[in-house]
């Protein structure tokens, strides 16, 4: 069975959308990635840090899903990372109202011994030096290292970011960030420049407009599933990444065809995530629902034009 | 062989993009629709109006492509519709600098006798009363009536627009216009409301983000092909519509599966249109190029997840 190592925040989110307020709930990139990946047949561990204000029942949600939490440090007397945000009416943009890094400010990830030989490493959005520190702890080069990042690190720690990018196989990045990183408006040109920085595979996330996978001259696209309602976009990108990494770990096959399927699995799981506040939908997601929606993705995208 | 009747402007465009200026060139919805449809095996006619300033060599471009121009009225002493616009740097928005309707202001389309039994009617964006007037001239109900429209008619002639919409089978409309017409942000909900207005099929165009086809509970999506350069977006939507209508006329098959393929053919041809100014690329487009890019569309979207 494949092993997936996940590194990312485990946090409190406090979300307001046009549809309501969540109050303080479970959130964080590591959480969303872990829950999405738990839909697959694999061994996984989340490496993170929380304070002693983090409820045991939240930690239990991980272990109940067979996610190893021995790498989640609980800092006595510390407080858990807290983010409060408010979405605008179209749900495509949001204002951050509060960011309290708390214990996350001094996060020093320790990879559990039995995950130092993980097949796949999924590095959630974090300071690039933290991401690099995880790579250094691996006993052998993983089959695939995937990292997510964001514009904050381009603005504040570009050298470290570039070093991190040079050491990974897959980057997941949104369209505006890809443009900022490369100074290219065309996503085709942006992806080509990012290839040159290191990653063999470039995944560009376009939110409600889907995701692109680039590998040299090859391009694959998965739409987001058109939904009647998007309730809360929080965690959609991380859920996408978790489904992507989860499928590849389960499949134990790192080919372009396999990455295409991983993109579909990620998009599929993200379509559930946005239906409820925070992790609510992902915590109550049945295998039959996932399968039925994969069928919808096929209907949405597959056609039959014979080229004679 | 299927017959396609096209109604739309034949005009002069004067385009400025970040890459250069076109000066006064051939343009108009009827032109782009006709050129795209001429890639298919069908009989087609364009119904339009121009002034006597419209060059014979432009008219010859239609007849060389086997497009019947007996329905293009040439008004002696009249001037041809002229549009001048300037695109912003991202090519996603533009300013209209000049619109001179000229002969188009009194356009009274006359359907040629041998196209009054057309299989498919493609009504380009025009005053809804003109679109209705064309439908009234048909000897028998065409197998499929497709109409394009825009927000201008929602703002100025909503009653006439609603009557036109009630009489067609397929509407092509962009995402912002679908939202305006229905007062729904979700495109799934917007499409459902437009179904209730009449059209069995709703095509929502999202520009560089692709196009959605809705038919009751069924949804299909085609991405725009990711391109290194978009040189001039003028005519892309009409080229899409021409490819869509052209395929359906050739296939003589009005099923959801057939409409899905039509969406792909339309997206495929639109991807060429934007590579050069105005009609330039469409006038120099070889069947082998079209076929090769259809293969790219397959690679871009087709995957193989077995659902056991």
PDB file of N, CA and C in Angstrom, chain B residues 95-145:
ATOM      1  N   UNK B  95     -12.828  48.425 -25.488  1.00  0.00           N
ATOM      2  CA  UNK B  95     -13.635  49.641 -25.628  1.00  0.00           C
ATOM      3  C   UNK B  95     -14.076  49.758 -27.075  1.00  0.00           C
ATOM      4  N   UNK B  96     -15.371  50.051 -27.264  1.00  0.00           N
ATOM      5  CA  UNK B  96     -15.849  50.366 -28.597  1.00  0.00           C
ATOM      6  C   UNK B  96     -15.586  51.851 -28.841  1.00  0.00           C
ATOM      7  N   UNK B  97     -14.843  52.142 -29.891  1.00  0.00           N
ATOM      8  CA  UNK B  97     -14.495  53.535 -30.188  1.00  0.00           C
ATOM      9  C   UNK B  97     -15.491  54.148 -31.169  1.00  0.00           C
ATOM     10  N   UNK B  98     -15.914  53.378 -32.156  1.00  0.00           N
ATOM     11  CA  UNK B  98     -16.865  53.878 -33.158  1.00  0.00           C
ATOM     12  C   UNK B  98     -17.830  52.755 -33.525  1.00  0.00           C
ATOM     13  N   UNK B  99     -19.121  53.060 -33.592  1.00  0.00           N
ATOM     14  CA  UNK B  99     -20.093  52.151 -34.191  1.00  0.00           C
ATOM     15  C   UNK B  99     -20.921  52.955 -35.178  1.00  0.00           C
ATOM     16  N   UNK B 100     -20.771  52.671 -36.459  1.00  0.00           N
ATOM     17  CA  UNK B 100     -21.607  53.298 -37.486  1.00  0.00           C
ATOM     18  C   UNK B 100     -22.473  52.217 -38.114  1.00  0.00           C
ATOM     19  N   UNK B 101     -23.757  52.180 -37.757  1.00  0.00           N
ATOM     20  CA  UNK B 101     -24.648  51.135 -38.258  1.00  0.00           C
ATOM     21  C   UNK B 101     -24.802  51.217 -39.777  1.00  0.00           C
ATOM     22  N   UNK B 102     -24.909  52.454 -40.291  1.00  0.00           N
ATOM     23  CA  UNK B 102     -25.069  52.678 -41.739  1.00  0.00           C
ATOM     24  C   UNK B 102     -26.217  51.825 -42.292  1.00  0.00           C
ATOM     25  N   UNK B 103     -25.971  51.062 -43.355  1.00  0.00           N
ATOM     26  CA  UNK B 103     -27.050  50.272 -43.981  1.00  0.00           C
ATOM     27  C   UNK B 103     -27.673  49.261 -43.016  1.00  0.00           C
ATOM     28  N   UNK B 104     -26.917  48.864 -41.989  1.00  0.00           N
ATOM     29  CA  UNK B 104     -27.429  47.870 -41.040  1.00  0.00           C
ATOM     30  C   UNK B 104     -28.610  48.427 -40.231  1.00  0.00           C
ATOM     31  N   UNK B 105     -28.703  49.763 -40.151  1.00  0.00           N
ATOM     32  CA  UNK B 105     -29.785  50.389 -39.378  1.00  0.00           C
ATOM     33  C   UNK B 105     -31.164  50.049 -39.942  1.00  0.00           C
ATOM     34  N   UNK B 106     -31.245  49.852 -41.258  1.00  0.00           N
ATOM     35  CA  UNK B 106     -32.535  49.519 -41.892  1.00  0.00           C
ATOM     36  C   UNK B 106     -32.530  48.113 -42.473  1.00  0.00           C
ATOM     37  N   UNK B 107     -31.765  47.224 -41.878  1.00  0.00           N
ATOM     38  CA  UNK B 107     -31.615  45.855 -42.403  1.00  0.00           C
ATOM     39  C   UNK B 107     -32.969  45.144 -42.394  1.00  0.00           C
ATOM     40  N   UNK B 108     -33.392  44.734 -43.576  1.00  0.00           N
ATOM     41  CA  UNK B 108     -34.643  43.992 -43.719  1.00  0.00           C
ATOM     42  C   UNK B 108     -34.320  42.695 -44.453  1.00  0.00           C
ATOM     43  N   UNK B 109     -33.967  41.658 -43.702  1.00  0.00           N
ATOM     44  CA  UNK B 109     -33.433  40.448 -44.335  1.00  0.00           C
ATOM     45  C   UNK B 109     -34.464  39.754 -45.215  1.00  0.00           C
ATOM     46  N   UNK B 110     -34.046  39.346 -46.390  1.00  0.00           N
ATOM     47  CA  UNK B 110     -34.877  38.561 -47.310  1.00  0.00           C
ATOM     48  C   UNK B 110     -34.210  37.205 -47.482  1.00  0.00           C
ATOM     49  N   UNK B 111     -34.883  36.165 -47.033  1.00  0.00           N
ATOM     50  CA  UNK B 111     -34.330  34.818 -47.131  1.00  0.00           C
ATOM     51  C   UNK B 111     -34.452  34.349 -48.585  1.00  0.00           C
ATOM     52  N   UNK B 112     -33.342  33.933 -49.213  1.00  0.00           N
ATOM     53  CA  UNK B 112     -33.420  33.424 -50.590  1.00  0.00           C
ATOM     54  C   UNK B 112     -34.386  32.238 -50.655  1.00  0.00           C
ATOM     55  N   UNK B 113     -35.131  32.159 -51.764  1.00  0.00           N
ATOM     56  CA  UNK B 113     -36.162  31.120 -51.895  1.00  0.00           C
ATOM     57  C   UNK B 113     -35.642  29.717 -51.633  1.00  0.00           C
ATOM     58  N   UNK B 114     -34.426  29.432 -52.156  1.00  0.00           N
ATOM     59  CA  UNK B 114     -33.943  28.060 -52.011  1.00  0.00           C
ATOM     60  C   UNK B 114     -33.330  27.788 -50.623  1.00  0.00           C
ATOM     61  N   UNK B 115     -33.450  28.747 -49.709  1.00  0.00           N
ATOM     62  CA  UNK B 115     -33.037  28.485 -48.317  1.00  0.00           C
ATOM     63  C   UNK B 115     -34.200  28.620 -47.333  1.00  0.00           C
ATOM     64  N   UNK B 116     -35.414  28.749 -47.889  1.00  0.00           N
ATOM     65  CA  UNK B 116     -36.585  28.812 -47.015  1.00  0.00           C
ATOM     66  C   UNK B 116     -36.932  27.447 -46.425  1.00  0.00           C
ATOM     67  N   UNK B 117     -36.240  26.414 -46.915  1.00  0.00           N
ATOM     68  CA  UNK B 117     -36.409  25.074 -46.338  1.00  0.00           C
ATOM     69  C   UNK B 117     -35.121  24.606 -45.666  1.00  0.00           C
ATOM     70  N   UNK B 118     -34.322  25.569 -45.197  1.00  0.00           N
ATOM     71  CA  UNK B 118     -33.047  25.206 -44.569  1.00  0.00           C
ATOM     72  C   UNK B 118     -33.277  24.272 -43.386  1.00  0.00           C
ATOM     73  N   UNK B 119     -32.329  23.371 -43.175  1.00  0.00           N
ATOM     74  CA  UNK B 119     -32.414  22.445 -42.043  1.00  0.00           C
ATOM     75  C   UNK B 119     -32.108  23.155 -40.728  1.00  0.00           C
ATOM     76  N   UNK B 120     -31.087  24.010 -40.801  1.00  0.00           N
ATOM     77  CA  UNK B 120     -30.637  24.717 -39.600  1.00  0.00           C
ATOM     78  C   UNK B 120     -30.579  26.207 -39.910  1.00  0.00           C
ATOM     79  N   UNK B 121     -31.084  27.025 -38.964  1.00  0.00           N
ATOM     80  CA  UNK B 121     -30.994  28.479 -39.090  1.00  0.00           C
ATOM     81  C   UNK B 121     -30.123  29.005 -37.961  1.00  0.00           C
ATOM     82  N   UNK B 122     -29.108  29.760 -38.314  1.00  0.00           N
ATOM     83  CA  UNK B 122     -28.217  30.368 -37.325  1.00  0.00           C
ATOM     84  C   UNK B 122     -28.394  31.878 -37.381  1.00  0.00           C
ATOM     85  N   UNK B 123     -29.027  32.415 -36.349  1.00  0.00           N
ATOM     86  CA  UNK B 123     -29.299  33.848 -36.279  1.00  0.00           C
ATOM     87  C   UNK B 123     -28.211  34.521 -35.456  1.00  0.00           C
ATOM     88  N   UNK B 124     -27.342  35.276 -36.134  1.00  0.00           N
ATOM     89  CA  UNK B 124     -26.320  36.024 -35.417  1.00  0.00           C
ATOM     90  C   UNK B 124     -26.952  37.133 -34.584  1.00  0.00           C
ATOM     91  N   UNK B 125     -26.160  37.715 -33.717  1.00  0.00           N
ATOM     92  CA  UNK B 125     -26.629  38.784 -32.850  1.00  0.00           C
ATOM     93  C   UNK B 125     -27.174  39.962 -33.661  1.00  0.00           C
ATOM     94  N   UNK B 126     -28.472  40.236 -33.501  1.00  0.00           N
ATOM     95  CA  UNK B 126     -29.165  41.309 -34.229  1.00  0.00           C
ATOM     96  C   UNK B 126     -30.358  41.740 -33.381  1.00  0.00           C
ATOM     97  N   UNK B 127     -31.034  42.805 -33.794  1.00  0.00           N
ATOM     98  CA  UNK B 127     -32.298  43.187 -33.153  1.00  0.00           C
ATOM     99  C   UNK B 127     -33.229  41.968 -33.170  1.00  0.00           C
ATOM    100  N   UNK B 128     -33.835  41.610 -32.030  1.00  0.00           N
ATOM    101  CA  UNK B 128     -34.679  40.397 -31.992  1.00  0.00           C
ATOM    102  C   UNK B 128     -35.822  40.431 -33.004  1.00  0.00           C
ATOM    103  N   UNK B 129     -36.314  41.605 -33.368  1.00  0.00           N
ATOM    104  CA  UNK B 129     -37.373  41.659 -34.396  1.00  0.00           C
ATOM    105  C   UNK B 129     -36.860  41.207 -35.757  1.00  0.00           C
ATOM    106  N   UNK B 130     -35.611  41.499 -36.039  1.00  0.00           N
ATOM    107  CA  UNK B 130     -35.026  41.025 -37.303  1.00  0.00           C
ATOM    108  C   UNK B 130     -34.891  39.508 -37.250  1.00  0.00           C
ATOM    109  N   UNK B 131     -34.441  38.994 -36.098  1.00  0.00           N
ATOM    110  CA  UNK B 131     -34.320  37.536 -35.951  1.00  0.00           C
ATOM    111  C   UNK B 131     -35.686  36.866 -36.114  1.00  0.00           C
ATOM    112  N   UNK B 132     -36.733  37.470 -35.499  1.00  0.00           N
ATOM    113  CA  UNK B 132     -38.095  36.934 -35.627  1.00  0.00           C
ATOM    114  C   UNK B 132     -38.568  36.985 -37.076  1.00  0.00           C
ATOM    115  N   UNK B 133     -38.225  38.068 -37.766  1.00  0.00           N
ATOM    116  CA  UNK B 133     -38.651  38.220 -39.154  1.00  0.00           C
ATOM    117  C   UNK B 133     -38.095  37.139 -40.060  1.00  0.00           C
ATOM    118  N   UNK B 134     -36.895  36.668 -39.734  1.00  0.00           N
ATOM    119  CA  UNK B 134     -36.301  35.580 -40.512  1.00  0.00           C
ATOM    120  C   UNK B 134     -37.052  34.277 -40.254  1.00  0.00           C
ATOM    121  N   UNK B 135     -37.327  34.010 -38.996  1.00  0.00           N
ATOM    122  CA  UNK B 135     -38.053  32.764 -38.649  1.00  0.00           C
ATOM    123  C   UNK B 135     -39.394  32.732 -39.398  1.00  0.00           C
ATOM    124  N   UNK B 136     -40.065  33.895 -39.453  1.00  0.00           N
ATOM    125  CA  UNK B 136     -41.376  33.974 -40.120  1.00  0.00           C
ATOM    126  C   UNK B 136     -41.298  33.655 -41.613  1.00  0.00           C
ATOM    127  N   UNK B 137     -40.139  33.902 -42.219  1.00  0.00           N
ATOM    128  CA  UNK B 137     -40.019  33.669 -43.663  1.00  0.00           C
ATOM    129  C   UNK B 137     -39.789  32.204 -44.031  1.00  0.00           C
ATOM    130  N   UNK B 138     -39.544  31.361 -43.033  1.00  0.00           N
ATOM    131  CA  UNK B 138     -39.248  29.968 -43.347  1.00  0.00           C
ATOM    132  C   UNK B 138     -40.534  29.251 -43.769  1.00  0.00           C
ATOM    133  N   UNK B 139     -40.424  28.436 -44.826  1.00  0.00           N
ATOM    134  CA  UNK B 139     -41.588  27.707 -45.350  1.00  0.00           C
ATOM    135  C   UNK B 139     -42.064  26.635 -44.393  1.00  0.00           C
ATOM    136  N   UNK B 140     -41.088  26.007 -43.718  1.00  0.00           N
ATOM    137  CA  UNK B 140     -41.429  24.981 -42.739  1.00  0.00           C
ATOM    138  C   UNK B 140     -40.517  25.182 -41.539  1.00  0.00           C
ATOM    139  N   UNK B 141     -40.938  24.632 -40.401  1.00  0.00           N
ATOM    140  CA  UNK B 141     -40.120  24.787 -39.196  1.00  0.00           C
ATOM    141  C   UNK B 141     -38.780  24.089 -39.423  1.00  0.00           C
ATOM    142  N   UNK B 142     -37.670  24.832 -39.362  1.00  0.00           N
ATOM    143  CA  UNK B 142     -36.360  24.183 -39.505  1.00  0.00           C
ATOM    144  C   UNK B 142     -36.172  23.131 -38.405  1.00  0.00           C
ATOM    145  N   UNK B 143     -35.267  22.185 -38.662  1.00  0.00           N
ATOM    146  CA  UNK B 143     -34.981  21.172 -37.634  1.00  0.00           C
ATOM    147  C   UNK B 143     -34.393  21.823 -36.387  1.00  0.00           C
ATOM    148  N   UNK B 144     -33.658  22.928 -36.604  1.00  0.00           N
ATOM    149  CA  UNK B 144     -32.996  23.569 -35.464  1.00  0.00           C
ATOM    150  C   UNK B 144     -32.834  25.063 -35.751  1.00  0.00           C
ATOM    151  N   UNK B 145     -33.299  25.883 -34.803  1.00  0.00           N
ATOM    152  CA  UNK B 145     -33.061  27.326 -34.887  1.00  0.00           C
ATOM    153  C   UNK B 145     -32.154  27.710 -33.722  1.00  0.00           C
TER     154      UNK B 145
END
